[in-house]
PDB file of C-alpha atoms in Angstrom:
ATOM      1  CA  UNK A 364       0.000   0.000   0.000  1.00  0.00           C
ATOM      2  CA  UNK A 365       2.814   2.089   1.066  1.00  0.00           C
ATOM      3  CA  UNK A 366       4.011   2.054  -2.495  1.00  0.00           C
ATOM      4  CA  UNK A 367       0.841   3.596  -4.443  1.00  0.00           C
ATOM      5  CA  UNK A 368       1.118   6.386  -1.556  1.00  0.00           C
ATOM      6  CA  UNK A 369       2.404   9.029  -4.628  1.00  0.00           C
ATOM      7  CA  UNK A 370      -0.838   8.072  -6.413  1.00  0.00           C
ATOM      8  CA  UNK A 371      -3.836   9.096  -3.931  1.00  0.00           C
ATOM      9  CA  UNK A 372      -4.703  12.751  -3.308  1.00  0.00           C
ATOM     10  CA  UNK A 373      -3.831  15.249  -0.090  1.00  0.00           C
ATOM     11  CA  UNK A 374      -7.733  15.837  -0.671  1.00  0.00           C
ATOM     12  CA  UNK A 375     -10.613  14.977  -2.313  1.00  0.00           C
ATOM     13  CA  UNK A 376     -13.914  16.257  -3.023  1.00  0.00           C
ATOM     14  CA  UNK A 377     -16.991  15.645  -4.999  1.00  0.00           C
ATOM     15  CA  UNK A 378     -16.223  18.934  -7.831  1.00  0.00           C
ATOM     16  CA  UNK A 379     -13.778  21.502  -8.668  1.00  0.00           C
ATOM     17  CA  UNK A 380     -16.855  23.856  -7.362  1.00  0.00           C
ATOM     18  CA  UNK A 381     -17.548  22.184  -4.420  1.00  0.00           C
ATOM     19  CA  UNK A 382     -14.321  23.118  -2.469  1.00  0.00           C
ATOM     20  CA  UNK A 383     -13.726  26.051   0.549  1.00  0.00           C
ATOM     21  CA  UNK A 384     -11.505  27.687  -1.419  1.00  0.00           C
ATOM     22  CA  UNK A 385     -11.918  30.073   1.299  1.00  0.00           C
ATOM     23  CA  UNK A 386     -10.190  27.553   3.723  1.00  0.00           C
ATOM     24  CA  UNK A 387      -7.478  27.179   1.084  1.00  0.00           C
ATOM     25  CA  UNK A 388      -6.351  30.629   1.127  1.00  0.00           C
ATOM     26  CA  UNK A 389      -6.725  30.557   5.111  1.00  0.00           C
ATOM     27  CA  UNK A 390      -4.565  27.825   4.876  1.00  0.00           C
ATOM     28  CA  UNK A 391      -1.351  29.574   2.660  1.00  0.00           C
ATOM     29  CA  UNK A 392      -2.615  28.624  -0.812  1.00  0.00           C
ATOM     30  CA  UNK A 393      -1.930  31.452  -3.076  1.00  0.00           C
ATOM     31  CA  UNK A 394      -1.770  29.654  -6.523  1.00  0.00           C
ATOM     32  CA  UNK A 395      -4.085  26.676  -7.837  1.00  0.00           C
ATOM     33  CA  UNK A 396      -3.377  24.554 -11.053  1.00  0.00           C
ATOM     34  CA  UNK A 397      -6.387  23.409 -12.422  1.00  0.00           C
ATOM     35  CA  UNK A 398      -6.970  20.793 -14.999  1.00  0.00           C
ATOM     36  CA  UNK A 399      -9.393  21.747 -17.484  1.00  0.00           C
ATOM     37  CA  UNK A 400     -11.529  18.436 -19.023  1.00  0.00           C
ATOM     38  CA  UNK A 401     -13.743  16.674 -16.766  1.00  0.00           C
ATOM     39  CA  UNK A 402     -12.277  18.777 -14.229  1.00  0.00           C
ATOM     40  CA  UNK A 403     -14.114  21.786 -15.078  1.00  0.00           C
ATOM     41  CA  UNK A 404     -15.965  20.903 -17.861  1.00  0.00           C
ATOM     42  CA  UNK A 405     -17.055  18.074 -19.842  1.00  0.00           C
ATOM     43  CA  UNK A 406     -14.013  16.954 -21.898  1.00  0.00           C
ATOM     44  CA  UNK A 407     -13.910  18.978 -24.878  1.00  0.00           C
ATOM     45  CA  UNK A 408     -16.408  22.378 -24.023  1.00  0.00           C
ATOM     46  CA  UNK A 409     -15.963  25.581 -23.843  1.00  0.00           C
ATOM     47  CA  UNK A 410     -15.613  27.388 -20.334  1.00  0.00           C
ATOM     48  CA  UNK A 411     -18.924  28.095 -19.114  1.00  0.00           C
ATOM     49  CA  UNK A 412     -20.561  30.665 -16.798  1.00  0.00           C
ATOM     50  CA  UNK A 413     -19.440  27.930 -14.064  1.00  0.00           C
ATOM     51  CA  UNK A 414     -16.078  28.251 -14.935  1.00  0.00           C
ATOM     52  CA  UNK A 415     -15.805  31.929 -15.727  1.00  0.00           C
ATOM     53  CA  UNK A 416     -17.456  32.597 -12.089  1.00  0.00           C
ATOM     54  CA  UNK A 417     -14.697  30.222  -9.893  1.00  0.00           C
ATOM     55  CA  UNK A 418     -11.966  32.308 -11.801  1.00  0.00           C
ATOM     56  CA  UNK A 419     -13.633  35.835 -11.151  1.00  0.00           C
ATOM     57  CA  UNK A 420     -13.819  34.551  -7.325  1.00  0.00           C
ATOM     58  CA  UNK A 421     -10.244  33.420  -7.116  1.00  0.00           C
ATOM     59  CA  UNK A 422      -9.206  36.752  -8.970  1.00  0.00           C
ATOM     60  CA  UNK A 423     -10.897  38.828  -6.220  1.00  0.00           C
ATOM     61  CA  UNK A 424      -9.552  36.737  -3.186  1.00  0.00           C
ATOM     62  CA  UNK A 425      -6.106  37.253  -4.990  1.00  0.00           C
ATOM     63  CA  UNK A 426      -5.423  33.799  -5.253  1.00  0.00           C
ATOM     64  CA  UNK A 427      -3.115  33.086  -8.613  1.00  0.00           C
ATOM     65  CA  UNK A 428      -4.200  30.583 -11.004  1.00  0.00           C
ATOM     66  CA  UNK A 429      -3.199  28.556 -14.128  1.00  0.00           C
ATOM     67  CA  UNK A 430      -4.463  25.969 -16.434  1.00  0.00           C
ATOM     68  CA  UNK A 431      -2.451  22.634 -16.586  1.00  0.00           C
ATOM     69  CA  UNK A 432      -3.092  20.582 -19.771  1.00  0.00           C
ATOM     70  CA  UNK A 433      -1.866  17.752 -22.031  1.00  0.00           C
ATOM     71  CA  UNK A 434      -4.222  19.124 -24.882  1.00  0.00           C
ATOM     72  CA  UNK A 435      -3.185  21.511 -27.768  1.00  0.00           C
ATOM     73  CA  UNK A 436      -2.929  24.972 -27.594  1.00  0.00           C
ATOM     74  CA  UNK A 437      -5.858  25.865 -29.562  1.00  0.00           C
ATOM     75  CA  UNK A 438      -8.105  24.094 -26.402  1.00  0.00           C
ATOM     76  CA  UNK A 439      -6.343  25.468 -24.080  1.00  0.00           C
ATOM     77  CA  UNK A 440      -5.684  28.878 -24.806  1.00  0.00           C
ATOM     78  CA  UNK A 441      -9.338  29.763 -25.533  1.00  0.00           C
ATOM     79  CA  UNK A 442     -10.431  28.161 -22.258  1.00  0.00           C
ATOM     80  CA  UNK A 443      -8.063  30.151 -20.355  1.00  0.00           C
ATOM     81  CA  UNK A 444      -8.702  33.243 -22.200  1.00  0.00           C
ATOM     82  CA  UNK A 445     -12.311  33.255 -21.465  1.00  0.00           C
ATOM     83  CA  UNK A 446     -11.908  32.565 -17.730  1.00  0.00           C
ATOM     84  CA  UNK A 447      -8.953  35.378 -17.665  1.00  0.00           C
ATOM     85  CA  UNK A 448      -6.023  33.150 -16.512  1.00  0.00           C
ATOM     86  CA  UNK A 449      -2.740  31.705 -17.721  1.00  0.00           C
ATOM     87  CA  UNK A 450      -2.041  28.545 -19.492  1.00  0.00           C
ATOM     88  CA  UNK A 451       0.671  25.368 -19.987  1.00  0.00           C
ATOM     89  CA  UNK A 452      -0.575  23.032 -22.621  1.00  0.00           C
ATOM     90  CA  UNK A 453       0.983  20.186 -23.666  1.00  0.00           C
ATOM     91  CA  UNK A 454       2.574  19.577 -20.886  1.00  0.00           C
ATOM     92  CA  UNK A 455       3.330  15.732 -20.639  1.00  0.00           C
ATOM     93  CA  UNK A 456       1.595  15.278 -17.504  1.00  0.00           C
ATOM     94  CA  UNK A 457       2.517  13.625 -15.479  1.00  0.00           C
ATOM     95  CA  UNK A 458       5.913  15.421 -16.156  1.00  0.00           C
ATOM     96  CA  UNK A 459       7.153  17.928 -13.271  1.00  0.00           C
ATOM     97  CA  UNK A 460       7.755  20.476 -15.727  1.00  0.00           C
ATOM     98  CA  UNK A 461       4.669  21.503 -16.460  1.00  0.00           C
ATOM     99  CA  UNK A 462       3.963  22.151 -12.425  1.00  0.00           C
ATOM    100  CA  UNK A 463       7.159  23.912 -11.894  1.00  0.00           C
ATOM    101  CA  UNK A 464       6.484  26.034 -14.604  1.00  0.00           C
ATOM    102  CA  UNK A 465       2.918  26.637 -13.829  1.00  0.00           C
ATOM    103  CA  UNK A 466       4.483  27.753 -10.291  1.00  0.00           C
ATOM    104  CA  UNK A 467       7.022  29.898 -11.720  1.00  0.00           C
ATOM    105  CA  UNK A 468       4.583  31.960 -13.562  1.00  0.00           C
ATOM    106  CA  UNK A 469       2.297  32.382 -10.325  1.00  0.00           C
ATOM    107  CA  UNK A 470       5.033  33.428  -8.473  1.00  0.00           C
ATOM    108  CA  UNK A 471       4.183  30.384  -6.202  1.00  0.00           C
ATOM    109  CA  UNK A 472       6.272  27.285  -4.054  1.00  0.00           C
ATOM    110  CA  UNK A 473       4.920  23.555  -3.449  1.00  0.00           C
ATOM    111  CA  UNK A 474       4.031  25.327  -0.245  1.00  0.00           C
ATOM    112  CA  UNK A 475       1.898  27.558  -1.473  1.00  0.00           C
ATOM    113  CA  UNK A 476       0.191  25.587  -4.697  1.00  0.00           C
ATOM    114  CA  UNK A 477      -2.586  23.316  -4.953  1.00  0.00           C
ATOM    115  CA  UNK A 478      -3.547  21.142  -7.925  1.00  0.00           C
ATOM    116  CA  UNK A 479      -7.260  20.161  -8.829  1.00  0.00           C
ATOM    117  CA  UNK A 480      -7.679  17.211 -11.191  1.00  0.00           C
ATOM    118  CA  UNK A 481      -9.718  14.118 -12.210  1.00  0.00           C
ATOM    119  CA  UNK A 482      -7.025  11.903 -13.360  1.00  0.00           C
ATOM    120  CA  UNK A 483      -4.876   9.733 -10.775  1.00  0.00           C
ATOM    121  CA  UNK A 484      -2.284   8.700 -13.001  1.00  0.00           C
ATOM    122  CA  UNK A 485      -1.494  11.782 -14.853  1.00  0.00           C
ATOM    123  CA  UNK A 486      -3.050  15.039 -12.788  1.00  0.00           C
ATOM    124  CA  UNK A 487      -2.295  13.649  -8.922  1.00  0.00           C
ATOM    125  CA  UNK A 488       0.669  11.842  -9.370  1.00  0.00           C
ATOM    126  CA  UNK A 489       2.436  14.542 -10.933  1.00  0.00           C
ATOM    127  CA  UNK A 490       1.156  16.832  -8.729  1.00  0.00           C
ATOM    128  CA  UNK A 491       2.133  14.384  -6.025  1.00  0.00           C
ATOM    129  CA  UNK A 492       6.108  13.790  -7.842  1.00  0.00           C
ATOM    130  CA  UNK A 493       6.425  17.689  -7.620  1.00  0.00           C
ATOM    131  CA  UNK A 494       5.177  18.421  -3.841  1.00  0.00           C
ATOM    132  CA  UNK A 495       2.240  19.996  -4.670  1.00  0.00           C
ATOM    133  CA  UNK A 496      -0.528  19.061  -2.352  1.00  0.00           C
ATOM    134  CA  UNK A 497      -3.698  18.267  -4.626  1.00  0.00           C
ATOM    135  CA  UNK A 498      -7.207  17.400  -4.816  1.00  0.00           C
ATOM    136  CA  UNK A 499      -9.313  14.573  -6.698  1.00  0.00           C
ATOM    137  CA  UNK A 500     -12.650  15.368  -8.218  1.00  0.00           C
ATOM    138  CA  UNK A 501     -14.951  13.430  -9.314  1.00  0.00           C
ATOM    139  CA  UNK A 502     -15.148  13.504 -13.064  1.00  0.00           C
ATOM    140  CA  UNK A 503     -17.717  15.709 -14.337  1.00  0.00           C
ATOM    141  CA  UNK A 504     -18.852  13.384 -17.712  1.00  0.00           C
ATOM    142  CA  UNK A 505     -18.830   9.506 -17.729  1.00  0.00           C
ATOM    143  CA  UNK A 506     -18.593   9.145 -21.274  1.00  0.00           C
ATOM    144  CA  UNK A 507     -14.278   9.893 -22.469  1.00  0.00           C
ATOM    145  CA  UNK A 508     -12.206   9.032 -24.984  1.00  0.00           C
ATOM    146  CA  UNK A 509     -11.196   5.387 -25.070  1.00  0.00           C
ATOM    147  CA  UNK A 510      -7.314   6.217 -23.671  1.00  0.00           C
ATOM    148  CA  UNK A 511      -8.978   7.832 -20.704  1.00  0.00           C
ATOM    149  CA  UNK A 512     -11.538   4.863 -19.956  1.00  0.00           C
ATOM    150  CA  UNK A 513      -8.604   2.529 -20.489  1.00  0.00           C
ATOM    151  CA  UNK A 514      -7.146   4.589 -17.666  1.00  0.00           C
ATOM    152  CA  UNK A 515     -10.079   4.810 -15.566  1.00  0.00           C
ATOM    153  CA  UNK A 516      -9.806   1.003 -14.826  1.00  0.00           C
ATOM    154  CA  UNK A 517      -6.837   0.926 -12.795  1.00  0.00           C
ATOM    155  CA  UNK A 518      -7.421   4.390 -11.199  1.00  0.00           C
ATOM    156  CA  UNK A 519     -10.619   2.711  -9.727  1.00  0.00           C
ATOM    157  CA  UNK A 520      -8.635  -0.400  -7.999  1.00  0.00           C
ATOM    158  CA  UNK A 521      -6.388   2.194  -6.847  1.00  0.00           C
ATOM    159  CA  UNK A 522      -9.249   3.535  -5.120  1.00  0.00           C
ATOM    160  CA  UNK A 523     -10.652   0.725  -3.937  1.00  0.00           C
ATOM    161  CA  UNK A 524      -7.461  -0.493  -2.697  1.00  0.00           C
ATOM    162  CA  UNK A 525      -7.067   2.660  -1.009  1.00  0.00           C
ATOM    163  CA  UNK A 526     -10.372   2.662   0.811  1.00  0.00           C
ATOM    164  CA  UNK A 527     -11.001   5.727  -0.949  1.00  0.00           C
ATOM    165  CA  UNK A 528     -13.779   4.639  -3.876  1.00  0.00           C
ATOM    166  CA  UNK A 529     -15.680   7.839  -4.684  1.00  0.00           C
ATOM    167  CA  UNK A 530     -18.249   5.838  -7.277  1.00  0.00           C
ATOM    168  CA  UNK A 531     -19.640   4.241  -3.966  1.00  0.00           C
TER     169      UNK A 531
END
């Protein structure tokens, strides 16, 4: 058991929207890395009024944000232009690059970052491999592309193993 350890989450919680971020920012968080699909919105769509508020919150509590993804730039950038924050795409998650640069551009530490994704094996763990403290959502669609159901297999006995199976 002691082995998976770098794959299970500091945190989880049922959404990206469903978190104090409140409590975060009591707690020393000053920058988040989000992932974007089935994080924040179904894989694939457009940010949304969801989306655009949770930025325009985190903006006005001062908390630093950026956009983490393995998708192409065109994705990406558009999401992250309409919720007004910066961007890393293909970023080879779950690569440490891609988090340490995320944190440069904040202006952020490990100590001081949080990561919010869906994936074990490629959002958490590299969160995890960095230092970053992070949090598991629940994915927001069921229906994904056939790499990510392949992946969704072993994530769940991960989380079973764990004690920790959120599809309960």
């Amino acid at each position: 058991m002691k082995m998976f350890k770098q794959f299970y989450p500091s945190e989880y919680a049922d959404s990206a929207y469903a978190i104090s971020y409140q409590s975060l920012k009591e707690g020393g968080v000053r920058g988040i890395i989000f992932d974007i699909d089935n994080t924040l919105v179904p894989h694939g769509a457009p940010a949304d009024d969801r989306a655009i508020r949770l930025f325009a919150m985190l903006k006005e509590m001062k908390i630093r944000t950026c956009l983490l993804s393995n998708n192409r730039e065109s994705r990406v950038k558009s999401f992250a232009k309409a919720v007004g924050c910066g961007y890393i795409c293909g970023c080879g998650k779950p690569s440490r690059k891609g988090y340490r640069k995320a944190m440069e551009w904040m202006g952020t530490d490990c100590s001081s970052t949080i990561f919010v994704g869906d994936q074990l094996f490629t959002d958490i763990w590299g969160a995890n491999r960095t230092g970053i403290r992070s949090i598991l959502v629940k994915p927001i669609q069921s229906r994904e592309e056939i790499q990510i159901v392949l992946k969704r297999i072993p994530e769940r006995i991960m989380l079973w193993i764990g004690g920790k199976d959120k599809e309960k």
